[in-house]
Amino acid sequence: MTETQWNLASIRSHVATHLPLAALLGIEVVAAEPSRARLRLVGNAGIGRPGGAVAGPVLYAMADFTTYALTLALRQEDTAAPSNMLINFFGPALELPLLCEAVTLRAGRRLITYDVRIWPEAADAGRLVAQATATWAIARGGVRS
Amino acid sequence: MSGVAALADAKASEVLASFARQRLMQTIGAELTTHAPGRCAITLPFNEAVGQQGVFHSGVVLAVAHTAGRYAALTLLPLGSEALTLQYRINMMRPAAGYRILAEGMVLRPGQSVCMTRVDVFVEHAGQRTLCAALQQNILRVPGPKEVS
């Protein structure tokens, strides 16, 4: 348990300091509130598949980072861990930047389930390249009452 | 994966050449260590770029697992085919804290158009291998322009 106040600025700082994968993939946090979080993928040379599409695991990483940021903002806790994720791919992600937004479906005491959607920034939010349902588990004793 | 039949030379070459083009795997330093009909294993040693406070980041665990499943499927597809992921579900069972992760992928059902795979991810620490994540995946077979069988 930490005493850090988790807001957009502190989450961005935390990601920059402790999550080098974000910089490796070209991910930045653009919004983190208790109700929603949004990430932007600008990408880099190491994230593509042959053919030019962003690799599926990179989309997963976006969903993972987004739900992590939302968990921090929602619970003010850094003891949570992802427990499962189901992700559907609707088409190749050929355009960058990509946006990823997560909203809470249900926030239980120990488990939080999120809906996550990913789409190209240049397109309408209805044109999804992927959608995920993610569940995060709060570590025992890690919930502030 | 000993005792498993070897891939035909042409398929083995195709699988290895395809893996070598996966820039994400190169970027994180993953290595394809086993390929046999319906099976594939990939390892990744720990380094700071793929870690989160000393533990493999779950996005990296997923990347390696996903790729092991996808290449397990590719081993059974006709030469020239592509394997595209439709969907996967991953369960993270414990933190991947160790010096290396190993993803072992196998094909559960080699369908005509959709192939189902399962991948177990182990983390190695202090000489022990511990299951840390499990993935189940649906792969779409896309006939390639160069498909020859």
Coordinates of C-alpha atoms in Angstrom, one line a residue, chain B:
Chain B
M1 CA 8.7 -31.8 -26.1
S2 CA 10.9 -34.7 -26.8
G3 CA 9.5 -37.6 -28.7
V4 CA 7.5 -35.3 -30.9
A5 CA 7.8 -35.8 -34.7
A6 CA 9.9 -33.2 -36.5
L7 CA 8.5 -30.7 -39.0
A8 CA 9.2 -31.1 -42.7
D9 CA 12.2 -29.1 -43.7
A10 CA 10.2 -26.6 -45.8
K11 CA 7.7 -26.0 -43.0
A12 CA 10.5 -25.7 -40.4
S13 CA 12.2 -23.1 -42.6
E14 CA 9.0 -21.2 -43.1
V15 CA 8.3 -21.1 -39.4
L16 CA 11.8 -19.9 -38.4
A17 CA 11.9 -17.3 -41.2
S18 CA 8.4 -16.0 -40.1
F19 CA 9.5 -15.8 -36.5
A20 CA 12.7 -13.9 -37.5
R21 CA 10.4 -11.2 -39.1
Q22 CA 8.5 -10.7 -35.8
R23 CA 10.0 -7.3 -34.8
L24 CA 8.2 -7.4 -31.4
M25 CA 9.9 -10.6 -30.5
Q26 CA 13.2 -9.2 -31.6
T27 CA 12.6 -6.0 -29.6
I28 CA 12.0 -7.8 -26.3
G29 CA 14.6 -10.5 -27.0
A30 CA 12.4 -13.6 -27.3
E31 CA 13.7 -16.8 -28.8
L32 CA 11.8 -19.7 -30.5
T33 CA 13.4 -22.8 -29.0
T34 CA 11.1 -25.7 -30.1
H35 CA 8.9 -26.2 -33.2
A36 CA 7.2 -29.5 -34.0
P37 CA 3.9 -30.4 -35.6
G38 CA 1.2 -28.6 -33.5
R39 CA 3.7 -27.3 -30.9
C40 CA 6.0 -24.4 -30.3
A41 CA 8.0 -23.1 -27.4
I42 CA 9.4 -19.6 -26.9
T43 CA 11.7 -18.3 -24.1
L44 CA 12.5 -14.9 -22.9
P45 CA 15.2 -14.0 -20.4
F46 CA 14.5 -11.2 -17.9
N47 CA 15.8 -7.8 -18.7
E48 CA 14.8 -4.4 -17.3
A49 CA 12.9 -3.4 -20.5
V50 CA 10.4 -6.2 -20.1
G51 CA 10.0 -5.9 -16.3
Q52 CA 7.8 -4.1 -13.9
Q53 CA 9.5 -3.8 -10.5
G54 CA 11.5 -7.0 -11.0
V55 CA 8.6 -9.1 -12.4
F56 CA 7.9 -9.8 -16.1
H57 CA 5.2 -7.3 -17.2
S58 CA 2.0 -9.1 -18.0
G59 CA 2.0 -7.6 -21.5
V60 CA 5.2 -9.3 -22.2
V61 CA 3.9 -12.6 -20.7
L62 CA 1.0 -12.3 -23.1
A63 CA 3.1 -11.4 -26.1
V64 CA 5.3 -14.5 -25.7
A65 CA 2.3 -16.8 -25.0
H66 CA 0.3 -15.4 -27.9
T67 CA 3.2 -15.9 -30.3
A68 CA 3.8 -19.5 -29.0
G69 CA 0.2 -20.4 -29.7
R70 CA 0.2 -18.7 -33.1
Y71 CA 3.3 -20.5 -34.2
A72 CA 2.0 -23.8 -32.9
A73 CA -0.9 -23.3 -35.2
L74 CA 1.3 -22.2 -38.1
T75 CA 3.2 -25.5 -37.9
L76 CA 0.0 -27.3 -39.0
L77 CA -1.1 -24.9 -41.7
P78 CA -0.2 -25.5 -45.4
L79 CA 2.9 -23.8 -46.7
G80 CA 2.3 -20.2 -47.5
S81 CA -0.7 -19.8 -45.1
E82 CA -0.8 -17.0 -42.5
A83 CA -2.2 -17.4 -39.0
L84 CA -4.2 -14.4 -37.7
T85 CA -5.5 -14.2 -34.1
L86 CA -9.3 -13.8 -33.7
Q87 CA -9.5 -14.0 -29.9
Y88 CA -7.6 -15.1 -26.9
R89 CA -8.2 -15.3 -23.2
I90 CA -5.4 -15.3 -20.7
N91 CA -5.5 -16.1 -17.0
M92 CA -2.6 -14.7 -14.9
M93 CA -2.1 -17.1 -12.0
R94 CA 0.8 -15.6 -10.2
P95 CA 3.5 -12.9 -10.8
A96 CA 6.1 -14.0 -13.3
A97 CA 9.0 -13.4 -11.0
G98 CA 12.1 -15.2 -12.2
Y99 CA 15.1 -15.0 -14.6
R100 CA 13.2 -16.5 -17.6
I101 CA 9.8 -17.3 -18.9
L102 CA 8.9 -20.2 -21.1
A103 CA 5.7 -20.4 -23.2
E104 CA 4.7 -23.9 -24.5
G105 CA 2.0 -23.7 -27.1
M106 CA 0.0 -26.6 -28.5
V107 CA -2.8 -27.0 -30.9
L108 CA -6.0 -28.3 -29.3
R109 CA -8.1 -28.4 -32.5
P110 CA -6.7 -27.9 -36.0
G111 CA -9.8 -26.7 -37.8
Q112 CA -10.1 -26.0 -41.5
S113 CA -10.4 -22.3 -41.0
V114 CA -10.2 -21.7 -37.2
C115 CA -7.5 -23.4 -35.1
M116 CA -7.8 -23.5 -31.3
T117 CA -4.5 -23.4 -29.3
R118 CA -3.6 -23.6 -25.6
V119 CA -0.4 -22.1 -24.1
D120 CA 1.1 -22.6 -20.7
V121 CA 3.6 -20.0 -19.5
F122 CA 6.2 -21.0 -16.9
V123 CA 8.5 -18.8 -15.0
E124 CA 11.9 -20.2 -13.9
H125 CA 13.3 -19.2 -10.6
A126 CA 15.9 -20.8 -8.4
G127 CA 16.0 -23.9 -10.6
Q128 CA 12.2 -24.4 -10.5
R129 CA 9.6 -24.0 -13.1
T130 CA 6.3 -22.6 -12.0
L131 CA 3.1 -22.2 -14.1
C132 CA 2.3 -18.5 -14.1
A133 CA -0.2 -18.0 -16.9
A134 CA -2.5 -19.9 -19.3
L135 CA -3.8 -18.8 -22.6
Q136 CA -6.5 -20.2 -24.9
Q137 CA -6.6 -18.7 -28.4
N138 CA -8.5 -18.9 -31.7
I139 CA -6.5 -18.5 -34.8
L140 CA -7.8 -17.9 -38.3
R141 CA -6.1 -19.6 -41.2
V142 CA -5.6 -17.2 -44.0
P143 CA -4.5 -18.8 -47.3
G144 CA -1.5 -17.0 -48.5
P145 CA -0.7 -16.0 -52.1
K146 CA 2.2 -18.5 -52.1
E147 CA 0.2 -21.4 -50.6
V148 CA 1.4 -24.6 -52.2
S149 CA -0.6 -27.4 -50.5

